[in-house]
Short mmCIF file of C-alpha atoms in Angstrom, two decimals:
data_model
loop_
_atom_site.label_atom_id
_atom_site.label_comp_id
_atom_site.label_asym_id
_atom_site.label_seq_id
_atom_site.Cartn_x
_atom_site.Cartn_y
_atom_site.Cartn_z
CA MET A 1 -10.00 27.26 -2.89
CA THR A 2 -8.00 28.19 0.39
CA ASP A 3 -3.88 26.53 -0.32
CA PRO A 4 -1.74 26.77 3.13
CA LEU A 5 -0.02 24.19 1.69
CA ASN A 6 -0.21 25.22 -1.24
CA LEU A 7 0.10 21.65 -2.61
CA ASN A 8 -0.86 23.43 -6.16
CA ASN A 9 2.62 25.43 -6.31
CA THR A 10 5.51 23.17 -7.67
CA ALA A 11 7.98 26.18 -6.92
CA ARG A 12 7.82 24.77 -3.86
CA THR A 13 9.49 21.43 -3.94
CA LEU A 14 12.62 23.07 -3.51
CA PRO A 15 14.73 21.40 -0.27
CA GLY A 16 14.81 22.07 2.76
CA GLY A 17 16.09 22.10 6.47
CA CYS A 18 16.85 19.21 7.93
CA GLU A 19 15.73 18.21 11.29
CA SER A 20 18.20 16.75 13.66
CA ASN A 21 18.37 13.27 14.49
CA ASP A 22 18.09 12.83 17.85
CA GLY A 23 15.02 16.12 17.22
CA LEU A 24 13.52 13.13 15.30
CA THR A 25 14.06 9.69 17.60
CA MET A 26 12.03 12.50 20.88
CA ALA A 27 8.63 13.13 17.80
CA LYS A 28 8.91 9.18 16.81
CA HIS A 29 9.61 8.13 20.74
CA GLU A 30 6.47 11.04 21.71
CA ALA A 31 4.91 9.79 19.23
CA VAL A 32 4.70 5.80 19.78
CA GLU A 33 4.08 6.86 23.74
CA SER A 34 0.75 9.24 23.10
CA PHE A 35 -0.39 5.55 21.64
CA THR A 36 0.96 3.27 24.59
CA GLU A 37 -1.33 5.72 26.49
CA PHE A 38 -4.01 5.16 24.34
CA LEU A 39 -3.74 1.25 25.11
CA ARG A 40 -4.33 1.43 28.65
CA GLY A 41 -7.19 3.96 29.03
CA GLY A 42 -6.16 7.75 27.97
CA ALA A 43 -6.52 10.72 25.18
CA THR A 44 -6.78 8.92 21.89
CA PRO A 45 -3.19 9.50 19.34
CA ALA A 46 -1.68 12.99 18.83
CA TYR A 47 -0.21 12.38 16.20
CA PRO A 48 -0.30 9.18 12.87
CA LEU A 49 2.01 6.46 13.24
CA GLU A 50 1.72 5.12 10.10
CA VAL A 51 1.19 7.09 6.52
CA HIS A 52 -0.14 7.03 3.00
CA LEU A 53 0.35 9.36 1.03
CA ASP A 54 -0.91 8.17 -2.50
CA ILE A 55 1.50 9.56 -4.92
CA SER A 56 0.66 9.40 -8.28
CA ASN A 57 -3.54 7.73 -9.29
CA ALA A 58 -1.52 7.12 -13.38
CA CYS A 59 0.21 4.46 -14.51
CA ASN A 60 1.77 2.90 -17.60
CA GLN A 61 0.45 -0.30 -17.20
CA ARG A 62 -3.20 -1.75 -18.02
CA CYS A 63 -2.67 -5.19 -15.85
CA VAL A 64 -5.28 -7.40 -16.24
CA MET A 65 -6.42 -8.12 -12.96
CA CYS A 66 -6.01 -4.27 -12.01
CA PRO A 67 -9.98 -2.85 -10.91
CA ARG A 68 -8.53 0.46 -12.11
CA HIS A 69 -7.21 0.25 -15.07
CA SER A 70 -7.80 -3.01 -16.49
CA THR A 71 -8.08 -3.10 -20.21
CA LEU A 72 -10.95 -6.39 -19.18
CA LEU A 73 -12.84 -3.57 -17.27
CA SER A 74 -16.71 -2.56 -19.86
CA ASP A 75 -16.87 0.42 -16.54
CA ARG A 76 -14.28 1.28 -15.60
CA PHE A 77 -12.42 4.32 -13.35
CA GLU A 78 -10.93 7.15 -15.72
CA SER A 79 -9.74 9.78 -12.97
CA ARG A 80 -8.01 12.94 -13.76
CA ARG A 81 -4.59 12.22 -13.81
CA ARG A 82 -2.96 13.81 -10.69
CA PHE A 83 0.92 14.31 -8.95
CA LEU A 84 0.56 14.81 -5.19
CA PRO A 85 3.40 17.31 -5.16
CA PRO A 86 5.78 16.86 -2.01
CA VAL A 87 6.15 19.87 -0.02
CA ARG A 88 8.09 19.35 2.46
CA ASP A 89 5.91 21.65 4.57
CA TYR A 90 3.65 19.10 5.31
CA ILE A 91 5.63 15.86 4.31
CA ASN A 92 8.19 17.19 7.49
CA GLU A 93 4.36 18.10 10.15
CA LEU A 94 2.68 13.94 8.26
CA THR A 95 6.56 12.23 9.16
CA ARG A 96 8.73 13.38 12.18
CA THR A 97 7.59 11.82 13.96
CA ALA A 98 5.94 8.80 12.07
CA LEU A 99 7.43 6.10 11.55
CA LYS A 100 6.21 4.12 8.32
CA VAL A 101 4.98 6.21 5.08
CA GLN A 102 3.20 3.60 3.22
CA ILE A 103 3.72 6.20 -0.70
CA SER A 104 1.46 3.63 -3.23
CA GLY A 105 -1.97 3.19 -3.89
CA TRP A 106 -3.17 2.97 -7.37
CA GLY A 107 -1.22 4.54 -9.52
CA GLU A 108 2.36 3.31 -10.14
CA PRO A 109 4.56 5.98 -7.48
CA THR A 110 7.37 6.00 -9.81
CA ALA A 111 5.84 7.43 -12.57
CA HIS A 112 5.46 10.29 -10.15
CA PRO A 113 8.05 12.62 -12.36
CA LYS A 114 9.35 14.04 -8.92
CA PHE A 115 9.68 10.45 -7.24
CA ASP A 116 13.77 11.32 -6.04
CA GLU A 117 11.98 14.32 -4.22
CA PHE A 118 9.40 12.78 -2.20
CA LEU A 119 12.41 10.10 -1.14
CA GLU A 120 15.21 12.77 -0.23
CA CYS A 121 11.89 14.44 2.16
CA LEU A 122 10.45 11.36 3.12
CA ALA A 123 14.14 9.97 4.11
CA ASP A 124 15.31 13.23 6.02
CA ASN A 125 12.39 12.22 8.33
CA ARG A 126 14.14 8.88 9.30
CA VAL A 127 10.84 7.09 8.42
CA LEU A 128 10.26 3.83 7.24
CA ILE A 129 9.55 4.05 2.96
CA GLU A 130 7.31 1.52 1.96
CA PHE A 131 5.47 0.88 -1.86
CA PHE A 132 3.76 -1.08 -4.00
CA THR A 133 5.30 -1.65 -7.77
CA ASN A 134 4.94 -3.08 -11.29
CA GLY A 135 9.22 -2.30 -11.51
CA SER A 136 9.32 -0.07 -14.76
CA LYS A 137 11.43 2.39 -13.78
CA LEU A 138 13.71 0.36 -11.29
CA GLU A 139 16.06 0.89 -13.10
CA GLN A 140 16.00 4.89 -13.12
CA TRP A 141 15.56 5.11 -9.49
CA ALA A 142 17.52 2.20 -7.74
CA PRO A 143 20.39 4.85 -7.16
CA ALA A 144 17.97 7.22 -5.67
CA ILE A 145 15.89 3.82 -3.51
CA VAL A 146 18.71 2.88 -2.19
CA ASP A 147 20.36 6.08 -0.84
CA ALA A 148 17.51 6.95 0.31
CA GLY A 149 17.54 3.94 2.82
CA VAL A 150 13.90 2.65 1.14
CA HIS A 151 13.00 -0.38 3.78
CA ARG A 152 10.98 -2.12 1.67
CA LEU A 153 9.46 -2.55 -1.86
CA THR A 154 7.00 -5.07 -3.22
CA VAL A 155 6.97 -5.69 -7.03
CA SER A 156 3.69 -7.42 -8.83
CA MET A 157 5.34 -9.89 -10.98
CA SER A 158 3.77 -13.24 -12.29
CA GLY A 159 5.27 -15.14 -15.25
CA THR A 160 8.93 -17.10 -16.16
CA THR A 161 8.88 -15.70 -19.52
CA ALA A 162 8.52 -12.46 -21.37
CA ARG A 163 5.56 -14.23 -22.80
CA GLU A 164 4.07 -15.61 -19.75
CA TYR A 165 4.47 -12.22 -17.76
CA GLU A 166 3.41 -10.04 -20.76
CA SER A 167 0.10 -11.53 -21.10
CA VAL A 168 -0.79 -10.36 -18.17
CA TYR A 169 0.86 -6.90 -17.19
CA ALA A 170 -0.28 -5.22 -20.39
CA GLY A 171 2.42 -2.59 -21.28
CA GLY A 172 5.12 -3.76 -19.13
CA ASN A 173 9.05 -5.28 -20.61
CA PHE A 174 9.66 -8.43 -19.08
CA ASP A 175 13.70 -7.97 -19.87
CA ARG A 176 13.64 -4.18 -18.30
CA LEU A 177 11.93 -6.01 -14.90
CA ILE A 178 14.14 -7.98 -14.26
CA GLY A 179 16.72 -5.78 -15.41
CA GLY A 180 15.69 -3.55 -12.83
CA ILE A 181 15.37 -5.70 -9.79
CA GLU A 182 18.55 -7.01 -10.56
CA ARG A 183 20.37 -3.55 -10.39
CA LEU A 184 18.67 -2.47 -7.91
CA ALA A 185 19.91 -5.26 -5.93
CA SER A 186 23.12 -4.85 -6.82
CA ALA A 187 23.39 -1.13 -5.98
CA ARG A 188 21.69 -1.94 -2.60
CA ALA A 189 25.42 -4.86 -2.35
CA ARG A 190 27.59 -2.00 -3.33
CA ALA A 191 26.14 0.39 -0.20
CA GLY A 192 26.68 -2.95 1.79
CA SER A 193 23.66 -2.20 2.67
CA ARG A 194 20.42 -5.06 3.34
CA TYR A 195 18.21 -2.05 2.20
CA PRO A 196 15.49 -2.13 0.23
CA LEU A 197 13.38 -5.59 1.66
CA ILE A 198 13.31 -6.57 -1.88
CA GLU A 199 9.82 -8.76 -2.12
CA ILE A 200 7.64 -10.53 -5.21
CA ASN A 201 3.39 -10.51 -4.89
CA SER A 202 2.81 -13.22 -7.18
CA LEU A 203 -1.14 -14.15 -8.14
CA SER A 204 -2.29 -17.79 -8.75
CA PHE A 205 -1.91 -17.97 -12.74
CA ARG A 206 -2.50 -21.43 -13.55
CA HIS A 207 0.32 -20.93 -16.64
CA HIS A 208 2.36 -19.51 -13.50
CA MET A 209 2.06 -22.58 -10.95
CA GLY A 210 2.70 -24.55 -13.10
CA ASN A 211 6.62 -23.48 -13.29
CA LEU A 212 6.47 -21.76 -9.86
CA ASP A 213 10.47 -23.44 -8.83
CA ARG A 214 12.20 -22.20 -12.39
CA PHE A 215 9.98 -19.19 -10.79
CA VAL A 216 11.10 -18.69 -7.59
CA GLN A 217 15.05 -20.05 -8.78
CA MET A 218 14.96 -16.74 -10.97
CA LEU A 219 14.47 -14.31 -8.81
CA ALA A 220 16.58 -16.01 -5.70
CA GLY A 221 19.26 -15.55 -8.11
CA LEU A 222 18.39 -11.43 -8.70
CA GLY A 223 18.75 -10.83 -5.09
CA VAL A 224 15.12 -11.11 -3.75
CA ASP A 225 14.06 -12.11 0.16
CA ARG A 226 10.83 -12.74 -0.86
CA ILE A 227 8.18 -14.11 -2.83
CA ALA A 228 4.28 -14.20 -1.83
CA VAL A 229 1.99 -15.94 -3.91
CA THR A 230 -2.19 -14.70 -3.49
CA PRO A 231 -4.38 -16.36 -4.55
CA LEU A 232 -5.85 -15.35 -8.16
CA HIS A 233 -8.96 -16.53 -8.36
CA GLU A 234 -10.92 -13.73 -5.78
CA HIS A 235 -10.44 -11.00 -8.51
CA ILE A 236 -12.02 -13.70 -10.66
CA GLU A 237 -15.89 -11.59 -9.29
CA VAL A 238 -14.54 -8.53 -10.53
CA PHE A 239 -12.77 -10.11 -14.11
CA PRO A 240 -14.85 -13.56 -14.70
CA SER A 241 -12.63 -13.96 -18.13
CA LEU A 242 -10.05 -14.55 -15.44
CA GLU A 243 -11.35 -17.46 -14.20
CA GLY A 244 -9.72 -20.21 -16.10
CA HIS A 245 -6.48 -18.94 -15.34
CA ALA A 246 -6.71 -19.30 -11.87
CA ALA A 247 -4.19 -22.66 -10.80
CA ALA A 248 -7.49 -24.84 -8.85
CA ASP A 249 -7.33 -28.12 -6.73
CA GLY A 250 -4.62 -29.58 -5.46
CA TRP A 251 -1.69 -27.15 -4.41
CA GLU A 252 -0.97 -27.98 -0.94
CA ASP A 253 2.76 -28.09 0.16
CA SER A 254 2.73 -32.01 -0.98
CA HIS A 255 2.21 -31.48 -4.19
CA PRO A 256 5.68 -32.18 -7.00
CA VAL A 257 5.62 -28.46 -8.57
CA MET A 258 5.11 -27.03 -4.97
CA LYS A 259 7.69 -29.79 -3.21
CA ARG A 260 10.52 -28.38 -6.14
CA ALA A 261 9.78 -24.42 -5.26
CA ILE A 262 9.47 -24.78 -1.24
CA GLN A 263 13.01 -26.09 -1.65
CA ALA A 264 14.60 -24.10 -4.07
CA ALA A 265 13.42 -21.15 -1.16
CA GLU A 266 15.46 -22.63 1.34
CA ASP A 267 18.25 -23.39 -1.07
CA ALA A 268 18.55 -19.89 -1.03
CA GLU A 269 17.11 -18.47 2.00
CA VAL A 270 15.02 -16.31 -0.01
CA THR A 271 11.39 -16.62 2.18
CA LEU A 272 8.48 -18.38 -0.06
CA ASP A 273 4.87 -17.72 1.33
CA ILE A 274 2.14 -18.96 -0.34
CA HIS A 275 -1.90 -17.77 0.83
CA PRO A 276 -3.47 -20.90 2.51
CA ASN A 277 -6.59 -20.05 0.55
CA LEU A 278 -4.56 -20.97 -2.52
CA ALA A 279 -5.07 -24.57 -1.27
CA LEU A 280 -9.08 -24.56 -1.27
CA TYR A 281 -10.68 -23.32 -4.66
CA ARG A 282 -12.63 -25.32 -6.60
CA PRO A 283 -13.55 -23.78 -10.09
CA ALA A 284 -17.53 -23.24 -10.57
CA SER A 285 -16.86 -25.54 -13.02
CA PRO A 286 -14.06 -28.58 -13.98
CA HIS A 287 -12.81 -26.80 -17.42
CA PRO A 288 -14.42 -23.38 -17.69
CA PRO A 289 -14.61 -20.70 -20.66
CA ALA A 290 -11.27 -19.10 -20.68
CA ARG A 291 -10.23 -16.26 -23.16
CA PRO A 292 -6.63 -17.70 -24.69
CA LEU A 293 -3.58 -16.36 -21.95
CA HIS A 294 -1.71 -14.19 -25.56
CA THR A 295 -4.84 -12.17 -25.62
CA LEU A 296 -5.36 -11.58 -21.90
CA ALA A 297 -3.14 -7.78 -22.15
CA GLU A 298 -4.26 -6.75 -24.86
CA ALA A 299 -8.12 -8.09 -25.20
CA VAL A 300 -10.79 -6.47 -27.64
CA ARG A 301 -13.71 -5.81 -26.34
CA PRO A 302 -17.30 -6.10 -28.61
CA SER A 303 -18.19 -3.65 -30.23
CA THR A 304 -22.22 -4.43 -28.70
CA LYS A 305 -21.05 -3.40 -25.26
CA ARG A 306 -20.44 0.13 -25.01
CA VAL A 307 -17.27 1.15 -22.53
CA ILE A 308 -18.36 3.40 -19.37
CA MET A 309 -15.38 4.99 -18.28
CA HIS A 310 -15.93 6.95 -14.43
CA HIS A 311 -14.28 10.49 -14.78
CA GLN A 312 -13.94 10.46 -10.65
CA GLU A 313 -14.18 13.80 -9.50
CA PRO A 314 -12.31 14.36 -5.95
CA ALA A 315 -14.67 13.20 -2.59
CA GLU A 316 -16.66 16.41 -0.41
CA SER A 317 -14.48 16.52 2.85
CA VAL A 318 -15.75 16.80 5.60
CA GLU A 319 -14.55 20.67 7.11
CA LEU A 320 -12.86 20.41 10.66
CA LYS A 321 -15.10 21.87 12.33
CA SER A 322 -18.40 20.66 12.02
CA PRO A 323 -20.98 19.34 14.34
CA HIS A 324 -20.16 16.04 15.33
CA ARG A 325 -23.54 15.11 14.62
CA TRP A 326 -23.75 16.51 11.50
CA VAL A 327 -20.40 14.42 10.71
CA ARG A 328 -22.52 11.09 12.51
CA ARG A 329 -25.07 11.79 9.20
CA ARG A 330 -23.13 12.76 7.04
CA LEU A 331 -20.72 9.12 6.82
CA GLY A 332 -23.57 7.01 7.89
CA ILE A 333 -22.61 6.24 11.25
CA GLU A 334 -23.65 2.67 12.68
CA ARG A 335 -23.96 0.31 15.58
CA VAL A 336 -22.69 -3.13 13.96
CA ASP A 337 -22.32 -6.27 15.42
CA THR A 338 -18.63 -6.67 15.90
CA THR A 339 -15.80 -7.77 18.01
CA THR A 340 -13.99 -6.37 15.59
CA LEU A 341 -11.71 -2.55 16.66
CA CYS A 342 -10.58 -1.16 14.57
CA TYR A 343 -7.65 0.93 15.24
CA GLU A 344 -7.04 2.10 11.69
CA PRO A 345 -8.58 5.82 12.22
CA PHE A 346 -5.92 5.75 15.97
CA LYS A 347 -3.03 5.60 14.02
CA THR A 348 -3.14 6.25 10.45
CA MET A 349 -3.25 8.88 7.98
CA TYR A 350 -4.23 8.24 3.86
CA VAL A 351 -3.59 11.61 1.71
CA ALA A 352 -5.11 10.36 -1.98
CA SER A 353 -3.31 12.41 -4.62
CA ASP A 354 -5.89 15.66 -5.07
CA GLY A 355 -5.47 15.96 -1.14
CA GLN A 356 -8.30 14.04 0.24
CA VAL A 357 -7.70 12.51 3.79
CA LYS A 358 -8.38 8.96 4.86
CA ALA A 359 -7.77 6.52 7.77
CA CYS A 360 -6.94 4.17 5.58
CA CYS A 361 -6.93 2.69 1.58
CA PHE A 362 -9.99 1.03 2.31
CA MET A 363 -12.26 3.94 3.05
CA GLN A 364 -14.36 4.01 -0.17
CA ASP A 365 -13.19 7.01 -2.26
CA ASP A 366 -17.09 7.82 -3.48
CA ALA A 367 -17.40 8.34 0.80
CA PRO A 368 -16.78 12.21 2.08
CA ALA A 369 -13.04 12.07 2.69
CA LEU A 370 -12.55 13.29 6.67
CA GLY A 371 -10.51 16.95 5.53
CA SER A 372 -8.40 18.02 2.76
CA VAL A 373 -4.58 18.45 3.46
CA GLU A 374 -4.80 21.11 0.48
CA VAL A 375 -7.17 23.17 2.76
CA ASN A 376 -6.13 22.47 6.46
CA ARG A 377 -2.62 21.45 8.26
CA PRO A 378 -1.88 18.01 8.12
CA LEU A 379 -2.78 17.74 12.07
CA ALA A 380 -4.87 19.91 12.10
CA VAL A 381 -7.20 17.90 10.25
CA TRP A 382 -5.85 14.22 12.45
CA ARG A 383 -7.55 16.33 15.32
CA GLY A 384 -10.78 17.96 13.65
CA SER A 385 -14.47 16.42 13.74
CA GLY A 386 -14.33 13.75 10.87
CA PHE A 387 -11.15 11.06 12.81
CA ILE A 388 -12.82 12.58 16.50
CA THR A 389 -16.08 11.82 15.29
CA VAL A 390 -15.48 8.52 13.47
CA ARG A 391 -12.96 7.01 16.35
CA ARG A 392 -15.67 7.91 18.91
CA GLY A 393 -17.75 5.21 17.43
CA VAL A 394 -15.41 3.34 16.76
CA LEU A 395 -15.01 2.47 20.25
CA ARG A 396 -18.58 2.70 20.58
CA SER A 397 -19.05 -0.15 17.79
CA GLU A 398 -20.37 2.99 16.09
CA TYR A 399 -18.94 2.49 11.91
CA PRO A 400 -18.65 5.19 9.20
CA LEU A 401 -20.78 2.70 6.65
CA ARG A 402 -20.64 4.86 3.47
CA LEU A 403 -16.80 4.61 4.26
CA CYS A 404 -15.85 1.39 5.86
CA GLY A 405 -19.46 -0.83 4.83
CA ASN A 406 -16.95 -2.61 2.40
CA CYS A 407 -14.19 -3.68 5.04
CA LEU A 408 -16.59 -4.58 7.62
CA ALA A 409 -18.29 -7.45 5.10
CA GLN A 410 -15.39 -8.98 3.94
CA HIS A 411 -14.36 -9.14 7.14
CA GLN A 412 -10.36 -6.63 5.99
CA ALA A 413 -9.88 -5.29 9.20
CA PRO A 414 -6.54 -5.95 10.79
CA ALA A 415 -6.68 -8.51 13.53
CA ASN A 416 -5.10 -6.21 16.04
CA HIS A 417 -3.06 -2.64 15.46
CA GLY A 418 0.41 -4.51 14.89
CA VAL A 419 2.43 -1.23 16.78
CA ASP A 420 4.40 -3.32 18.45
CA ARG A 421 5.71 -5.03 14.78
CA LEU A 422 6.15 -1.56 13.21
CA VAL A 423 8.63 -1.11 16.90
CA ASP A 424 10.50 -3.95 15.81
CA ALA A 425 11.32 -3.31 12.39
CA TYR A 426 11.29 0.08 12.86
CA ARG A 427 14.62 -0.46 15.02
CA CYS A 428 15.81 -3.29 13.01
CA TRP A 429 15.71 -0.76 9.89
CA ALA A 430 17.70 2.46 12.37
CA ARG A 431 19.76 -0.09 13.85
CA SER A 432 20.96 -0.72 10.67
CA VAL A 433 20.58 2.34 8.09
CA LEU A 434 21.16 4.86 10.74
CA GLY A 435 23.75 2.97 13.01
CA ASP A 436 23.65 1.47 16.75
CA ALA A 437 22.72 5.38 18.49
CA ALA A 438 19.62 4.80 16.90
CA ASP A 439 18.26 3.14 18.75
CA ASN A 440 19.19 4.60 22.65
CA GLY A 441 15.45 4.39 24.16
CA TRP A 442 13.43 2.14 21.95
CA GLY A 443 13.87 -1.09 24.23
CA GLU A 444 11.91 0.77 27.07
CA ILE A 445 9.52 2.12 25.48
CA ALA A 446 8.55 -1.51 23.56
CA ALA A 447 8.36 -2.67 26.29
CA ARG A 448 6.02 -0.73 27.57
CA LEU A 449 4.19 -0.25 24.67
CA GLU A 450 3.77 -4.21 24.84
CA ARG A 451 2.65 -4.11 28.50
CA ALA A 452 0.46 -2.13 27.27
#
């Protein structure tokens, strides 16, 4: 296999030259203008506005609700350990026109041995850097995260004590996590910056919801900006043994604990977002069986049940100049009865840890990729047969079912393109991190986008 970007050669990860701020701003203006013209009926966008780099498929924890690494799974993936190398050639080509780069996927991004090099490369391209993390290495990377001007990081965390937290996040350490969040907030304060925004993604475990007010108070004291509580019961289809641990019935705003949590968030000026589906959950039975909380992280599988390990190989990739009819058959493109237009193939590029490219993180792993940055230049993939054929189909309500079938069935596609909100977030971040001059020209571009 050819490797034009030399992704397998870590010697090419040394820092390179940086483009001027003016040049990068013009490149990003051009990308947004291209998307605006597309909304007006013009050609498809010339560049991705959002890039996802799944820099690591490896994780140093085995959280019980993780669909890839949970110890509760009897049938799970065991992918070969892969780290996407921080090669400046492809990072610069992908991100000089992008507004946002997400550097997390199925693994733990901060476990990447060259995590700081990724941050440096991305910071040089003046993008919103965001990632999801278990927080285990925040103490190590806190200074680099702040220095890179990271826009947002989201920590997965539920529980107010070490026993509660470590029973769910197998391999995690509560005190280390608290220390990492505290060090990150302190580094941010010393830098006089409002970034990164520190957010918490929390799941509605029954034991956790009972102490939600204390949880909010604890995290507010550490400098967290936002806490989101999402439904655990949505994981129960994959993890039936968690059903007895999912909070159920009565978790409306009027619940006494919820009222105290909301008040604590208001007093500390922390955003508290409770998913609306949380109040709707009703378990199948009043008292479903549940494995004791303290045994979840150390679950012992019955000896009669063999654990099936899927050693997942990289997906096949569509060739850039493949005939469109062949690509349609290969991807299973068919007409779908939907009024939703998914904009992801027109604005997003997802690069997996093996270099395979798709249009978003929801596209199924066992389906053919739309290209590979191990074989071709990133923008050549963006403009190749895979993306072109998918976009043509989407505009006619025809979707690649091998890639998008699950998303379509579960109605997970975003309701709109969201580029207006992305531009607003970028402008706010740029003014704060790069100075007022970084906002030049963005007002007119945002106005044209709104009119489109």
